mmCIF file of C-alpha atoms in Angstrom:
data_model
loop_
_atom_site.group_PDB
_atom_site.id
_atom_site.type_symbol
_atom_site.label_atom_id
_atom_site.label_comp_id
_atom_site.label_asym_id
_atom_site.label_seq_id
_atom_site.Cartn_x
_atom_site.Cartn_y
_atom_site.Cartn_z
ATOM 1 C CA UNK A 1 9.104 16.498 4.092
ATOM 2 C CA UNK A 2 5.574 15.204 4.433
ATOM 3 C CA UNK A 3 4.594 11.656 5.309
ATOM 4 C CA UNK A 4 1.234 9.927 5.095
ATOM 5 C CA UNK A 5 0.955 6.689 7.022
ATOM 6 C CA UNK A 6 -2.009 4.340 7.292
ATOM 7 C CA UNK A 7 -2.780 1.793 9.977
ATOM 8 C CA UNK A 8 -5.506 -0.751 10.524
ATOM 9 C CA UNK A 9 -6.891 -3.186 8.031
ATOM 10 C CA UNK A 10 -6.820 -6.948 8.153
ATOM 11 C CA UNK A 11 -9.190 -9.865 7.772
ATOM 12 C CA UNK A 12 -12.833 -9.614 8.760
ATOM 13 C CA UNK A 13 -15.933 -11.710 8.158
ATOM 14 C CA UNK A 14 -18.800 -10.376 6.053
ATOM 15 C CA UNK A 15 -20.979 -8.087 8.152
ATOM 16 C CA UNK A 16 -18.075 -7.170 10.386
ATOM 17 C CA UNK A 17 -16.355 -3.854 11.027
ATOM 18 C CA UNK A 18 -12.877 -2.418 10.724
ATOM 19 C CA UNK A 19 -11.283 0.935 11.391
ATOM 20 C CA UNK A 20 -8.530 2.425 9.274
ATOM 21 C CA UNK A 21 -6.485 5.408 10.387
ATOM 22 C CA UNK A 22 -4.247 7.773 8.492
ATOM 23 C CA UNK A 23 -1.871 10.380 9.841
ATOM 24 C CA UNK A 24 -0.148 13.130 7.909
ATOM 25 C CA UNK A 25 2.984 14.520 9.491
ATOM 26 C CA UNK A 26 6.072 16.525 8.726
ATOM 27 C CA UNK A 27 6.517 20.018 7.394
ATOM 28 C CA UNK A 28 2.840 20.742 6.856
ATOM 29 C CA UNK A 29 1.634 24.270 6.238
ATOM 30 C CA UNK A 30 -1.952 23.459 5.339
ATOM 31 C CA UNK A 31 -4.104 20.459 4.434
ATOM 32 C CA UNK A 32 -6.804 20.871 1.804
ATOM 33 C CA UNK A 33 -8.327 17.431 1.958
ATOM 34 C CA UNK A 34 -7.754 13.873 3.108
ATOM 35 C CA UNK A 35 -9.305 10.932 1.349
ATOM 36 C CA UNK A 36 -9.462 7.165 1.310
ATOM 37 C CA UNK A 37 -9.133 5.253 -1.945
ATOM 38 C CA UNK A 38 -9.192 1.534 -2.613
ATOM 39 C CA UNK A 39 -7.734 -0.579 -5.361
ATOM 40 C CA UNK A 40 -8.138 -4.174 -6.453
ATOM 41 C CA UNK A 41 -5.929 -6.017 -8.955
ATOM 42 C CA UNK A 42 -6.756 -5.067 -12.518
ATOM 43 C CA UNK A 43 -9.026 -2.209 -11.492
ATOM 44 C CA UNK A 44 -8.615 1.512 -11.240
ATOM 45 C CA UNK A 45 -8.177 3.205 -7.937
ATOM 46 C CA UNK A 46 -11.587 4.182 -6.542
ATOM 47 C CA UNK A 47 -12.230 7.044 -4.162
ATOM 48 C CA UNK A 48 -14.149 5.843 -1.120
ATOM 49 C CA UNK A 49 -14.531 8.932 1.058
ATOM 50 C CA UNK A 50 -13.163 12.457 1.155
ATOM 51 C CA UNK A 51 -13.114 15.045 3.912
ATOM 52 C CA UNK A 52 -12.264 18.641 3.125
ATOM 53 C CA UNK A 53 -10.792 21.274 5.405
ATOM 54 C CA UNK A 54 -14.156 23.030 5.081
ATOM 55 C CA UNK A 55 -15.777 20.053 6.759
ATOM 56 C CA UNK A 56 -17.500 18.816 3.645
ATOM 57 C CA UNK A 57 -17.584 15.042 3.273
ATOM 58 C CA UNK A 58 -18.266 12.977 0.183
ATOM 59 C CA UNK A 59 -18.799 9.213 0.028
ATOM 60 C CA UNK A 60 -18.832 6.829 -2.884
ATOM 61 C CA UNK A 61 -22.328 5.466 -3.475
ATOM 62 C CA UNK A 62 -21.077 1.948 -2.817
ATOM 63 C CA UNK A 63 -20.205 2.764 0.809
ATOM 64 C CA UNK A 64 -22.861 5.301 1.802
ATOM 65 C CA UNK A 65 -24.551 4.328 5.032
ATOM 66 C CA UNK A 66 -21.843 1.782 5.868
ATOM 67 C CA UNK A 67 -18.597 3.765 6.041
ATOM 68 C CA UNK A 68 -17.923 6.857 8.111
ATOM 69 C CA UNK A 69 -14.942 9.168 7.724
ATOM 70 C CA UNK A 70 -13.879 11.346 10.622
ATOM 71 C CA UNK A 71 -10.995 13.645 11.415
ATOM 72 C CA UNK A 72 -9.441 15.673 14.188
ATOM 73 C CA UNK A 73 -9.721 19.452 14.296
ATOM 74 C CA UNK A 74 -6.651 20.081 12.149
ATOM 75 C CA UNK A 75 -7.359 17.392 9.564
ATOM 76 C CA UNK A 76 -4.007 15.641 9.936
ATOM 77 C CA UNK A 77 -5.509 12.454 11.354
ATOM 78 C CA UNK A 78 -8.397 10.805 9.538
ATOM 79 C CA UNK A 79 -10.183 7.585 10.330
ATOM 80 C CA UNK A 80 -12.447 5.417 8.246
ATOM 81 C CA UNK A 81 -14.938 3.298 10.133
ATOM 82 C CA UNK A 82 -16.152 0.514 7.885
ATOM 83 C CA UNK A 83 -19.293 -1.318 8.956
ATOM 84 C CA UNK A 84 -21.370 -4.114 7.465
ATOM 85 C CA UNK A 85 -18.423 -5.080 5.316
ATOM 86 C CA UNK A 86 -18.975 -7.097 2.168
ATOM 87 C CA UNK A 87 -16.624 -9.335 0.192
ATOM 88 C CA UNK A 88 -16.591 -6.726 -2.559
ATOM 89 C CA UNK A 89 -15.003 -4.263 -0.108
ATOM 90 C CA UNK A 90 -11.859 -6.364 -0.245
ATOM 91 C CA UNK A 91 -9.071 -4.148 -1.538
ATOM 92 C CA UNK A 92 -5.912 -2.293 -0.688
ATOM 93 C CA UNK A 93 -7.015 0.928 0.969
ATOM 94 C CA UNK A 94 -4.828 3.977 0.454
ATOM 95 C CA UNK A 95 -4.838 7.326 2.185
ATOM 96 C CA UNK A 96 -4.409 10.427 0.063
ATOM 97 C CA UNK A 97 -3.800 13.943 1.288
ATOM 98 C CA UNK A 98 -3.572 17.239 -0.549
ATOM 99 C CA UNK A 99 -1.032 19.178 1.442
ATOM 100 C CA UNK A 100 0.890 22.361 1.090
ATOM 101 C CA UNK A 101 4.198 21.898 2.824
ATOM 102 C CA UNK A 102 6.146 24.698 4.454
ATOM 103 C CA UNK A 103 8.478 24.782 1.448
ATOM 104 C CA UNK A 104 5.794 24.846 -1.242
ATOM 105 C CA UNK A 105 3.479 27.539 -2.573
ATOM 106 C CA UNK A 106 0.947 25.022 -3.863
ATOM 107 C CA UNK A 107 -0.746 21.806 -2.755
ATOM 108 C CA UNK A 108 0.705 18.415 -3.619
ATOM 109 C CA UNK A 109 -0.930 14.985 -3.547
ATOM 110 C CA UNK A 110 0.644 12.587 -1.058
ATOM 111 C CA UNK A 111 -0.117 8.874 -0.787
ATOM 112 C CA UNK A 112 0.302 6.369 1.972
ATOM 113 C CA UNK A 113 1.673 2.902 1.360
ATOM 114 C CA UNK A 114 -1.733 1.217 1.527
ATOM 115 C CA UNK A 115 -3.252 -1.312 3.877
ATOM 116 C CA UNK A 116 -4.976 -4.550 2.918
ATOM 117 C CA UNK A 117 -8.584 -5.216 3.851
ATOM 118 C CA UNK A 118 -9.941 -8.705 3.251
ATOM 119 C CA UNK A 119 -13.598 -9.504 3.805
ATOM 120 C CA UNK A 120 -14.086 -13.235 3.762
ATOM 121 C CA UNK A 121 -15.701 -16.014 5.736
#
């Protein structure tokens, strides 16, 4: 079994910073990518940042220059440093990982439970 668990989040004032972390664990054979998404009520889930096993990183335009995604050498722990936060960054942030488990021959998409980020004065 594979688990994806987020931590971090909370309430922060506009202009402040937060760090989110995500850890994938379990019967992992290989990780293809790890990504952060966010979702607000009534809206579609939006990809915020993605890091690939190749080292490539992609950011949504809305967070470029403010958010930074980083990972350890084996890609099973990923952090999202969020700086200069704005009220419109308020959302539930979810970690997503594309993982091939030891019992699979293909990659599956795994989701964490989500963590709330509120940016408000």
